[in-house]
Amino acid sequence: MKGTFPVEKFREIQTPFYYYDTNLLRNTLNEVNREAGKYENFHVHYAVKANANDKVLNIIREAGLGADCVSGGEINAAIKAGFSTDKIVYAGVGKSDWEINLGLDNNIFCFNVESVPELQVINELAAAKNKIASVAFRINPNVGAHTHANITTGLAENKFGISMEDMDKVIDMAQNMPNVRFIGLHFHIGSQILDMGDFVALCNRINELQDKLAKRHIIVDHINVGGGLGIDYQHPNRQSIPDFASYFECYNKHLKRHSKQTIHFELGRSIVGQCGSLITKVLYVKQGTFKQFAIVDAGMTDLIRPALYQAYHKIENITSEMACETYDIVGPICESSDVFAKAIDLNKVQRNDLIAIRSAGAYGEIMASGYNCRTLPKGFISEELL
Ligand SMILES: *Cc1c(COP(=O)(O)O)cnc(C)c1O
């Protein structure tokens, strides 16, 4: 038995499955609330796309966070978990009519609008319902984040948001539309960001844009800075709770705020990432020509991050204390990229050992697929397995 895993209970459950440590999740949420609570009008929304497991969502809702959704399905999941609709924000470059109507019917707090044609459709659909939709414009700040190329979103070349040059024009359009109310600006520069300098660069850009708007006597009520705070994948035990103190302090220090302005955050990975592990069983240990493989029953269908982004996850053998040996950890899927790690040291592995793939709470279970006709992994929270 290693760490805090209930290995005996794990033996009774069909692998692979996700395990969520709810003590850590609750402690993380307390830290978010404590650090954000130090500043007036800092509101945190949980980015549902990181993990929409209903038990996890319930715990996050209990902590009082809002919900950041990127689809109608996520709006439904948030409502089902009890998030209050006046704390739901909805972003996405391709909102379908039914999704916009769902947001309108539920009077969500804000649509984060990413293009002119989308603004026009929201105005029309709101008019048909005799409603006024609150909108913020997602501005592409052309700020790069020092993270994997597939998860930067704030560069001019990315598909997200409205360019800075078009901002004035779009605001004018909105102000002439009867069924939308322009309430704010929205940004999101990427994910797994650990360099606070990237957030400072975003603040500086927002300050410039706000100065430009102030010259036109426009002061928006809401600034939404998105999410993106990263986690320590290398050392999940050493830093199990991200440095929220520095994160919120950074925004408080660098973002010039007008009085009564509300600042919104949309955090996903940093809230749920460290509390989750993918638990998988070793099927075979196979000796290759130059290396040995531990073949496990989880695959890229259960956790796609290593195959998709070459992401690193710390891997532990939670049922062995034997001397370490070097292994490639691979899954059963018929794809060469179905590899969780190459040449890592693990306590000697034998058939039926249990392996924990750590820091898998964000973009893990939610991205699972049925490729190879596989069953989707289940998720269990720690208090279910006491
Ligand atoms: C994905 C996403 C987030 C959350 O990103 P994290 O890196 O998980 O914090 C926030 N806002 C928007 C618009 C997103 O698309």
CSV table of C-alpha atoms and ligand atoms in Angstrom, one decimal:
chain,number,residue,atom,x,y,z
A,1,MET,CA,0.0,0.0,0.0
A,2,LYS,CA,1.4,3.3,-1.1
A,3,GLY,CA,0.3,6.9,-0.5
A,4,THR,CA,-3.3,7.3,0.3
A,5,PHE,CA,-4.8,4.8,-2.1
A,6,PRO,CA,-7.3,2.2,-0.7
A,7,VAL,CA,-5.7,-0.6,-2.6
A,8,GLU,CA,-7.8,-3.4,-1.0
A,9,LYS,CA,-11.0,-1.7,-2.2
A,10,PHE,CA,-9.4,-1.2,-5.6
A,11,ARG,CA,-9.0,-4.9,-5.9
A,12,GLU,CA,-12.9,-5.3,-5.9
A,13,ILE,CA,-13.4,-2.9,-8.8
A,14,GLN,CA,-13.2,-3.6,-12.5
A,15,THR,CA,-10.1,-1.8,-13.9
A,16,PRO,CA,-9.4,0.6,-15.4
A,17,PHE,CA,-11.3,3.3,-13.5
A,18,TYR,CA,-10.8,6.9,-12.3
A,19,TYR,CA,-10.3,7.6,-8.6
A,20,TYR,CA,-10.9,11.1,-7.2
A,21,ASP,CA,-9.5,12.1,-3.8
A,22,THR,CA,-12.3,14.3,-2.5
A,23,ASN,CA,-10.3,15.5,0.5
A,24,LEU,CA,-7.8,17.0,-1.9
A,25,LEU,CA,-10.6,18.4,-4.1
A,26,ARG,CA,-12.2,20.1,-1.1
A,27,ASN,CA,-8.9,21.4,0.2
A,28,THR,CA,-8.2,22.8,-3.3
A,29,LEU,CA,-11.6,24.5,-3.5
A,30,ASN,CA,-11.1,26.0,0.0
A,31,GLU,CA,-7.8,27.4,-1.1
A,32,VAL,CA,-9.3,28.9,-4.3
A,33,ASN,CA,-12.1,30.5,-2.3
A,34,ARG,CA,-9.7,31.8,0.4
A,35,GLU,CA,-7.2,33.3,-2.1
A,36,ALA,CA,-9.8,34.8,-4.5
A,37,GLY,CA,-11.8,36.0,-1.5
A,38,LYS,CA,-8.9,38.3,-0.5
A,39,TYR,CA,-9.9,40.6,-3.4
A,40,GLU,CA,-13.2,42.4,-3.9
A,41,ASN,CA,-15.3,41.2,-6.8
A,42,PHE,CA,-13.2,38.2,-7.9
A,43,HIS,CA,-15.6,35.5,-9.1
A,44,VAL,CA,-14.4,32.0,-10.0
A,45,HIS,CA,-16.2,29.8,-12.5
A,46,TYR,CA,-15.3,26.1,-12.9
A,47,ALA,CA,-14.5,25.1,-16.5
A,48,VAL,CA,-16.8,22.1,-16.8
A,49,LYS,CA,-14.9,20.7,-19.8
A,50,ALA,CA,-12.0,19.7,-17.5
A,51,ASN,CA,-14.2,17.1,-15.8
A,52,ALA,CA,-18.0,16.7,-15.8
A,53,ASN,CA,-18.2,13.7,-13.5
A,54,ASP,CA,-21.5,14.4,-11.7
A,55,LYS,CA,-20.0,13.6,-8.2
A,56,VAL,CA,-17.1,15.9,-8.9
A,57,LEU,CA,-19.4,18.6,-10.2
A,58,ASN,CA,-21.5,18.4,-7.1
A,59,ILE,CA,-18.6,19.0,-4.8
A,60,ILE,CA,-17.5,22.0,-6.9
A,61,ARG,CA,-21.0,23.4,-6.9
A,62,GLU,CA,-21.2,23.0,-3.1
A,63,ALA,CA,-18.1,25.2,-2.8
A,64,GLY,CA,-20.0,28.0,-4.5
A,65,LEU,CA,-18.2,28.4,-7.8
A,66,GLY,CA,-20.0,29.4,-11.0
A,67,ALA,CA,-19.8,27.2,-14.2
A,68,ASP,CA,-17.9,28.0,-17.4
A,69,CYS,CA,-19.5,26.0,-20.2
A,70,VAL,CA,-18.5,25.4,-23.8
A,71,SER,CA,-21.5,23.5,-25.1
A,72,GLY,CA,-25.2,23.0,-24.5
A,73,GLY,CA,-24.4,19.6,-23.0
A,74,GLU,CA,-22.2,21.3,-20.4
A,75,ILE,CA,-24.9,23.8,-19.6
A,76,ASN,CA,-27.3,20.9,-19.0
A,77,ALA,CA,-24.6,19.1,-16.8
A,78,ALA,CA,-24.1,22.2,-14.8
A,79,ILE,CA,-27.8,22.8,-14.2
A,80,LYS,CA,-28.3,19.1,-13.3
A,81,ALA,CA,-25.5,19.5,-10.7
A,82,GLY,CA,-27.3,22.4,-9.2
A,83,PHE,CA,-25.2,25.4,-10.4
A,84,SER,CA,-27.2,28.5,-10.4
A,85,THR,CA,-27.9,29.7,-13.9
A,86,ASP,CA,-27.0,33.3,-13.1
A,87,LYS,CA,-23.4,32.0,-12.6
A,88,ILE,CA,-23.2,30.2,-15.9
A,89,VAL,CA,-21.0,31.7,-18.7
A,90,TYR,CA,-21.0,30.1,-22.1
A,91,ALA,CA,-18.1,30.3,-24.6
A,92,GLY,CA,-17.4,28.5,-27.9
A,93,VAL,CA,-16.7,29.4,-31.5
A,94,GLY,CA,-19.5,27.2,-32.8
A,95,LYS,CA,-22.7,27.6,-30.8
A,96,SER,CA,-25.7,25.8,-32.4
A,97,ASP,CA,-29.1,27.4,-32.4
A,98,TRP,CA,-30.4,24.9,-29.8
A,99,GLU,CA,-27.5,25.7,-27.5
A,100,ILE,CA,-28.1,29.4,-27.7
A,101,ASN,CA,-31.8,28.8,-27.1
A,102,LEU,CA,-30.9,26.6,-24.1
A,103,GLY,CA,-28.8,29.5,-22.7
A,104,LEU,CA,-31.6,32.0,-23.3
A,105,ASP,CA,-34.3,29.8,-21.8
A,106,ASN,CA,-32.2,29.4,-18.6
A,107,ASN,CA,-31.3,33.1,-18.5
A,108,ILE,CA,-27.6,32.3,-18.1
A,109,PHE,CA,-25.3,35.1,-16.9
A,110,CYS,CA,-23.4,35.7,-20.1
A,111,PHE,CA,-22.7,34.5,-23.6
A,112,ASN,CA,-19.0,34.9,-24.5
A,113,VAL,CA,-19.3,35.8,-28.2
A,114,GLU,CA,-16.6,34.8,-30.6
A,115,SER,CA,-17.7,36.3,-33.9
A,116,VAL,CA,-20.0,38.8,-35.6
A,117,PRO,CA,-22.2,36.2,-37.2
A,118,GLU,CA,-22.7,34.6,-33.8
A,119,LEU,CA,-23.7,38.0,-32.3
A,120,GLN,CA,-26.3,38.4,-35.0
A,121,VAL,CA,-27.8,35.0,-34.4
A,122,ILE,CA,-27.9,35.5,-30.7
A,123,ASN,CA,-29.7,38.8,-31.3
A,124,GLU,CA,-32.3,37.2,-33.6
A,125,LEU,CA,-32.9,34.2,-31.3
A,126,ALA,CA,-33.3,36.4,-28.3
A,127,ALA,CA,-35.7,38.7,-30.2
A,128,ALA,CA,-37.8,35.6,-31.0
A,129,LYS,CA,-38.1,35.0,-27.3
A,130,ASN,CA,-38.6,38.6,-26.3
A,131,LYS,CA,-35.4,38.4,-24.3
A,132,ILE,CA,-32.2,40.4,-23.9
A,133,ALA,CA,-29.1,38.3,-23.9
A,134,SER,CA,-26.1,39.5,-21.9
A,135,VAL,CA,-22.9,39.2,-24.0
A,136,ALA,CA,-19.2,39.6,-23.6
A,137,PHE,CA,-16.8,39.6,-26.5
A,138,ARG,CA,-14.0,37.1,-26.4
A,139,ILE,CA,-11.1,39.1,-27.7
A,140,ASN,CA,-8.1,37.4,-29.1
A,141,PRO,CA,-5.3,39.3,-27.3
A,142,ASN,CA,-2.5,37.9,-29.5
A,143,VAL,CA,-0.6,36.8,-26.4
A,144,GLY,CA,1.3,33.6,-26.6
A,145,ALA,CA,1.5,31.2,-23.6
A,146,HIS,CA,4.6,29.2,-23.0
A,147,THR,CA,2.8,25.9,-23.2
A,148,HIS,CA,2.2,23.1,-25.7
A,149,ALA,CA,1.2,24.5,-29.2
A,150,ASN,CA,-2.0,22.5,-29.2
A,151,ILE,CA,-3.2,24.3,-26.1
A,152,THR,CA,-2.5,27.9,-26.8
A,153,THR,CA,-5.6,29.8,-27.8
A,154,GLY,CA,-4.7,33.5,-27.6
A,155,LEU,CA,-2.6,33.9,-30.7
A,156,ALA,CA,-3.9,35.7,-33.9
A,157,GLU,CA,-3.5,32.4,-35.8
A,158,ASN,CA,-5.9,30.6,-33.4
A,159,LYS,CA,-9.6,30.1,-34.3
A,160,PHE,CA,-10.8,31.6,-31.0
A,161,GLY,CA,-12.2,35.1,-30.4
A,162,ILE,CA,-12.5,38.4,-32.1
A,163,SER,CA,-9.4,40.3,-33.2
A,164,MET,CA,-8.3,43.4,-31.3
A,165,GLU,CA,-8.7,45.4,-34.5
A,166,ASP,CA,-12.4,44.4,-34.8
A,167,MET,CA,-13.3,45.1,-31.2
A,168,ASP,CA,-14.6,48.6,-31.6
A,169,LYS,CA,-16.7,47.7,-34.6
A,170,VAL,CA,-18.2,44.7,-32.8
A,171,ILE,CA,-19.0,46.8,-29.7
A,172,ASP,CA,-20.8,49.4,-31.9
A,173,MET,CA,-22.8,46.7,-33.6
A,174,ALA,CA,-23.9,45.2,-30.2
A,175,GLN,CA,-24.9,48.6,-28.9
A,176,ASN,CA,-27.2,49.0,-31.9
A,177,MET,CA,-28.9,45.6,-31.4
A,178,PRO,CA,-32.1,45.6,-29.4
A,179,ASN,CA,-31.8,42.1,-28.0
A,180,VAL,CA,-28.3,41.9,-26.7
A,181,ARG,CA,-26.7,43.8,-23.8
A,182,PHE,CA,-22.9,44.3,-24.0
A,183,ILE,CA,-21.5,43.7,-20.5
A,184,GLY,CA,-17.9,42.8,-20.8
A,185,LEU,CA,-14.8,41.4,-22.3
A,186,HIS,CA,-13.5,37.8,-22.2
A,187,PHE,CA,-10.1,36.4,-22.8
A,188,HIS,CA,-8.5,32.9,-22.5
A,189,ILE,CA,-4.9,32.5,-23.6
A,190,GLY,CA,-4.3,28.8,-23.1
A,191,SER,CA,-3.9,26.0,-20.7
A,192,GLN,CA,-1.2,24.5,-18.4
A,193,ILE,CA,0.4,27.9,-17.9
A,194,LEU,CA,3.0,28.0,-15.1
A,195,ASP,CA,4.8,31.2,-16.0
A,196,MET,CA,3.0,34.1,-14.2
A,197,GLY,CA,4.6,36.3,-16.9
A,198,ASP,CA,2.1,35.0,-19.4
A,199,PHE,CA,-0.8,36.2,-17.2
A,200,VAL,CA,1.0,39.6,-16.7
A,201,ALA,CA,1.3,39.9,-20.5
A,202,LEU,CA,-2.5,39.3,-20.7
A,203,CYS,CA,-3.2,41.9,-18.0
A,204,ASN,CA,-1.0,44.5,-19.9
A,205,ARG,CA,-3.0,43.8,-23.0
A,206,ILE,CA,-6.3,44.1,-21.3
A,207,ASN,CA,-5.2,47.4,-19.7
A,208,GLU,CA,-4.3,48.8,-23.2
A,209,LEU,CA,-7.7,47.7,-24.5
A,210,GLN,CA,-9.5,49.2,-21.6
A,211,ASP,CA,-7.6,52.5,-22.0
A,212,LYS,CA,-8.7,52.5,-25.7
A,213,LEU,CA,-12.3,52.0,-24.7
A,214,ALA,CA,-12.2,54.6,-21.9
A,215,LYS,CA,-11.3,57.2,-24.6
A,216,ARG,CA,-14.7,56.3,-26.1
A,217,HIS,CA,-16.3,56.5,-22.6
A,218,ILE,CA,-16.9,52.8,-22.5
A,219,ILE,CA,-16.3,51.1,-19.2
A,220,VAL,CA,-17.4,47.5,-19.1
A,221,ASP,CA,-18.8,45.9,-15.9
A,222,HIS,CA,-17.1,42.6,-16.4
A,223,ILE,CA,-13.7,41.4,-17.3
A,224,ASN,CA,-13.3,37.7,-17.7
A,225,VAL,CA,-9.7,36.6,-17.9
A,226,GLY,CA,-10.3,32.9,-18.6
A,227,GLY,CA,-8.4,30.1,-17.0
A,228,GLY,CA,-5.2,28.3,-17.8
A,229,LEU,CA,-3.3,28.0,-14.5
A,230,GLY,CA,-1.2,24.8,-14.7
A,231,ILE,CA,-0.4,22.0,-12.3
A,232,ASP,CA,2.8,20.2,-11.3
A,233,TYR,CA,2.6,17.0,-13.2
A,234,GLN,CA,6.1,16.0,-12.2
A,235,HIS,CA,5.5,16.2,-8.5
A,236,PRO,CA,1.8,15.6,-7.7
A,237,ASN,CA,2.6,15.0,-4.0
A,238,ARG,CA,5.0,17.9,-3.5
A,239,GLN,CA,2.6,20.4,-4.9
A,240,SER,CA,-0.9,18.9,-4.8
A,241,ILE,CA,-2.6,22.3,-4.6
A,242,PRO,CA,-1.5,24.9,-7.2
A,243,ASP,CA,-0.2,28.3,-6.2
A,244,PHE,CA,-3.5,30.1,-6.2
A,245,ALA,CA,-2.1,32.9,-4.0
A,246,SER,CA,0.4,34.0,-6.6
A,247,TYR,CA,-2.2,33.6,-9.4
A,248,PHE,CA,-4.9,35.8,-7.9
A,249,GLU,CA,-2.3,38.3,-6.6
A,250,CYS,CA,-0.8,38.6,-10.1
A,251,TYR,CA,-4.2,39.7,-11.5
A,252,ASN,CA,-4.8,42.0,-8.5
A,253,LYS,CA,-1.5,43.7,-9.0
A,254,HIS,CA,-1.3,43.9,-12.8
A,255,LEU,CA,-4.9,44.3,-14.0
A,256,LYS,CA,-6.1,47.9,-13.8
A,257,ARG,CA,-9.6,47.8,-12.5
A,258,HIS,CA,-12.3,50.4,-12.7
A,259,SER,CA,-14.3,50.7,-9.6
A,260,LYS,CA,-17.1,48.2,-9.3
A,261,GLN,CA,-15.7,46.1,-12.1
A,262,THR,CA,-16.1,42.4,-11.5
A,263,ILE,CA,-13.2,40.1,-12.5
A,264,HIS,CA,-14.1,36.6,-13.6
A,265,PHE,CA,-11.8,33.5,-13.7
A,266,GLU,CA,-12.5,30.2,-15.4
A,267,LEU,CA,-10.3,27.6,-13.8
A,268,GLY,CA,-10.5,24.0,-14.9
A,269,ARG,CA,-7.2,21.9,-14.7
A,270,SER,CA,-5.9,23.7,-11.6
A,271,ILE,CA,-9.1,22.7,-9.6
A,272,VAL,CA,-9.5,19.0,-10.6
A,273,GLY,CA,-6.2,17.9,-12.1
A,274,GLN,CA,-4.4,16.7,-9.0
A,275,CYS,CA,-7.3,14.9,-7.2
A,276,GLY,CA,-7.7,12.3,-10.0
A,277,SER,CA,-5.8,9.2,-10.8
A,278,LEU,CA,-6.4,6.6,-13.5
A,279,ILE,CA,-6.1,3.1,-11.8
A,280,THR,CA,-5.1,0.3,-14.1
A,281,LYS,CA,-4.1,-3.3,-13.8
A,282,VAL,CA,-1.0,-4.9,-15.3
A,283,LEU,CA,-1.9,-7.6,-17.8
A,284,TYR,CA,1.5,-8.7,-18.9
A,285,VAL,CA,5.2,-7.9,-18.5
A,286,LYS,CA,6.8,-8.5,-21.9
A,287,GLN,CA,10.5,-8.6,-22.6
A,288,GLY,CA,11.3,-6.8,-25.8
A,289,THR,CA,14.6,-6.9,-27.6
A,290,PHE,CA,15.9,-3.7,-25.9
A,291,LYS,CA,13.4,-3.0,-23.3
A,292,GLN,CA,10.6,-4.4,-21.1
A,293,PHE,CA,7.0,-3.4,-21.5
A,294,ALA,CA,4.4,-3.3,-18.8
A,295,ILE,CA,1.1,-3.9,-20.7
A,296,VAL,CA,-1.8,-2.4,-18.7
A,297,ASP,CA,-5.5,-2.6,-19.2
A,298,ALA,CA,-6.0,1.1,-19.6
A,299,GLY,CA,-5.3,2.7,-22.9
A,300,MET,CA,-5.4,6.0,-24.8
A,301,THR,CA,-9.2,5.6,-24.9
A,302,ASP,CA,-9.2,6.1,-21.1
A,303,LEU,CA,-6.6,8.9,-20.9
A,304,ILE,CA,-5.6,10.4,-24.2
A,305,ARG,CA,-3.3,13.2,-23.0
A,306,PRO,CA,0.0,11.3,-23.5
A,307,ALA,CA,-1.0,10.3,-27.0
A,308,LEU,CA,-2.5,13.6,-28.0
A,309,TYR,CA,-0.1,16.1,-26.4
A,310,GLN,CA,2.9,14.0,-25.4
A,311,ALA,CA,1.8,14.8,-21.9
A,312,TYR,CA,3.7,13.6,-18.9
A,313,HIS,CA,2.0,11.8,-16.0
A,314,LYS,CA,3.7,10.4,-13.0
A,315,ILE,CA,3.1,6.7,-12.8
A,316,GLU,CA,3.4,4.5,-9.7
A,317,ASN,CA,3.1,0.8,-9.0
A,318,ILE,CA,0.9,1.0,-5.9
A,319,THR,CA,1.1,-2.7,-5.1
A,320,SER,CA,4.9,-3.3,-5.1
A,321,GLU,CA,7.8,-2.3,-2.9
A,322,MET,CA,10.4,-4.3,-4.9
A,323,ALA,CA,13.5,-2.8,-6.4
A,324,CYS,CA,12.9,-0.5,-9.3
A,325,GLU,CA,13.3,-1.6,-12.9
A,326,THR,CA,12.8,0.3,-16.2
A,327,TYR,CA,9.6,-0.1,-18.3
A,328,ASP,CA,7.6,1.3,-21.1
A,329,ILE,CA,4.0,1.5,-19.9
A,330,VAL,CA,1.7,0.7,-22.8
A,331,GLY,CA,-2.0,0.1,-23.3
A,332,PRO,CA,-4.0,-2.5,-25.3
A,333,ILE,CA,-5.2,-0.2,-28.1
A,334,CYS,CA,-4.2,-0.9,-31.7
A,335,GLU,CA,-2.3,2.3,-32.1
A,336,SER,CA,1.5,2.9,-31.8
A,337,SER,CA,0.8,6.1,-29.9
A,338,ASP,CA,-1.0,4.1,-27.1
A,339,VAL,CA,1.9,4.6,-24.7
A,340,PHE,CA,1.7,6.2,-21.3
A,341,ALA,CA,5.4,6.5,-20.6
A,342,LYS,CA,8.7,5.3,-22.0
A,343,ALA,CA,11.7,4.1,-20.0
A,344,ILE,CA,10.4,5.0,-16.5
A,345,ASP,CA,11.5,3.4,-13.3
A,346,LEU,CA,8.9,1.5,-11.4
A,347,ASN,CA,8.9,-0.9,-8.5
A,348,LYS,CA,9.3,-4.3,-10.1
A,349,VAL,CA,6.1,-5.0,-12.0
A,350,GLN,CA,4.2,-8.3,-12.0
A,351,ARG,CA,0.9,-9.4,-13.6
A,352,ASN,CA,-2.1,-8.1,-11.6
A,353,ASP,CA,-0.2,-5.2,-10.0
A,354,LEU,CA,-2.2,-2.0,-9.8
A,355,ILE,CA,-0.7,1.1,-11.4
A,356,ALA,CA,-1.8,4.7,-10.6
A,357,ILE,CA,-1.4,7.2,-13.4
A,358,ARG,CA,-1.4,10.4,-11.4
A,359,SER,CA,-2.7,14.0,-12.0
A,360,ALA,CA,-5.4,12.7,-14.3
A,361,GLY,CA,-8.4,14.5,-12.9
A,362,ALA,CA,-8.5,17.1,-15.7
A,363,TYR,CA,-9.1,16.2,-19.3
A,364,GLY,CA,-9.0,12.5,-18.4
A,365,GLU,CA,-12.3,10.8,-17.8
A,366,ILE,CA,-14.1,13.4,-19.9
A,367,MET,CA,-12.0,12.8,-23.0
A,368,ALA,CA,-12.5,9.0,-22.9
A,369,SER,CA,-13.7,7.4,-26.1
A,370,GLY,CA,-15.2,4.0,-27.1
A,371,TYR,CA,-12.6,3.4,-29.8
A,372,ASN,CA,-11.9,-0.4,-30.2
A,373,CYS,CA,-15.4,-0.9,-28.8
A,374,ARG,CA,-14.1,-0.2,-25.3
A,375,THR,CA,-16.3,0.5,-22.3
A,376,LEU,CA,-15.9,4.0,-20.9
A,377,PRO,CA,-14.1,4.1,-17.6
A,378,LYS,CA,-16.1,4.7,-14.5
A,379,GLY,CA,-15.2,7.3,-11.9
A,380,PHE,CA,-15.3,6.8,-8.1
A,381,ILE,CA,-14.8,9.3,-5.4
A,382,SER,CA,-12.9,8.4,-2.3
A,383,GLU,CA,-15.8,8.5,0.1
A,384,GLU,CA,-17.6,5.8,-1.9
A,385,LEU,CA,-14.7,3.4,-1.2
A,386,LEU,CA,-14.3,3.9,2.5
B,1,LIG,C1,-10.7,25.3,-21.4
B,1,LIG,C2,-11.1,26.6,-21.0
B,1,LIG,C3,-10.9,27.1,-19.7
B,1,LIG,C4,-10.2,26.3,-18.7
B,1,LIG,O1,-8.9,26.1,-18.9
B,1,LIG,P1,-7.9,25.4,-17.8
B,1,LIG,O2,-6.6,25.4,-18.5
B,1,LIG,O3,-8.5,24.0,-17.6
B,1,LIG,O4,-8.0,26.2,-16.6
B,1,LIG,C5,-11.4,28.4,-19.4
B,1,LIG,N1,-12.0,29.1,-20.3
B,1,LIG,C6,-12.2,28.7,-21.6
B,1,LIG,C7,-12.9,29.6,-22.5
B,1,LIG,C8,-11.8,27.5,-22.0
B,1,LIG,O5,-12.0,27.1,-23.2
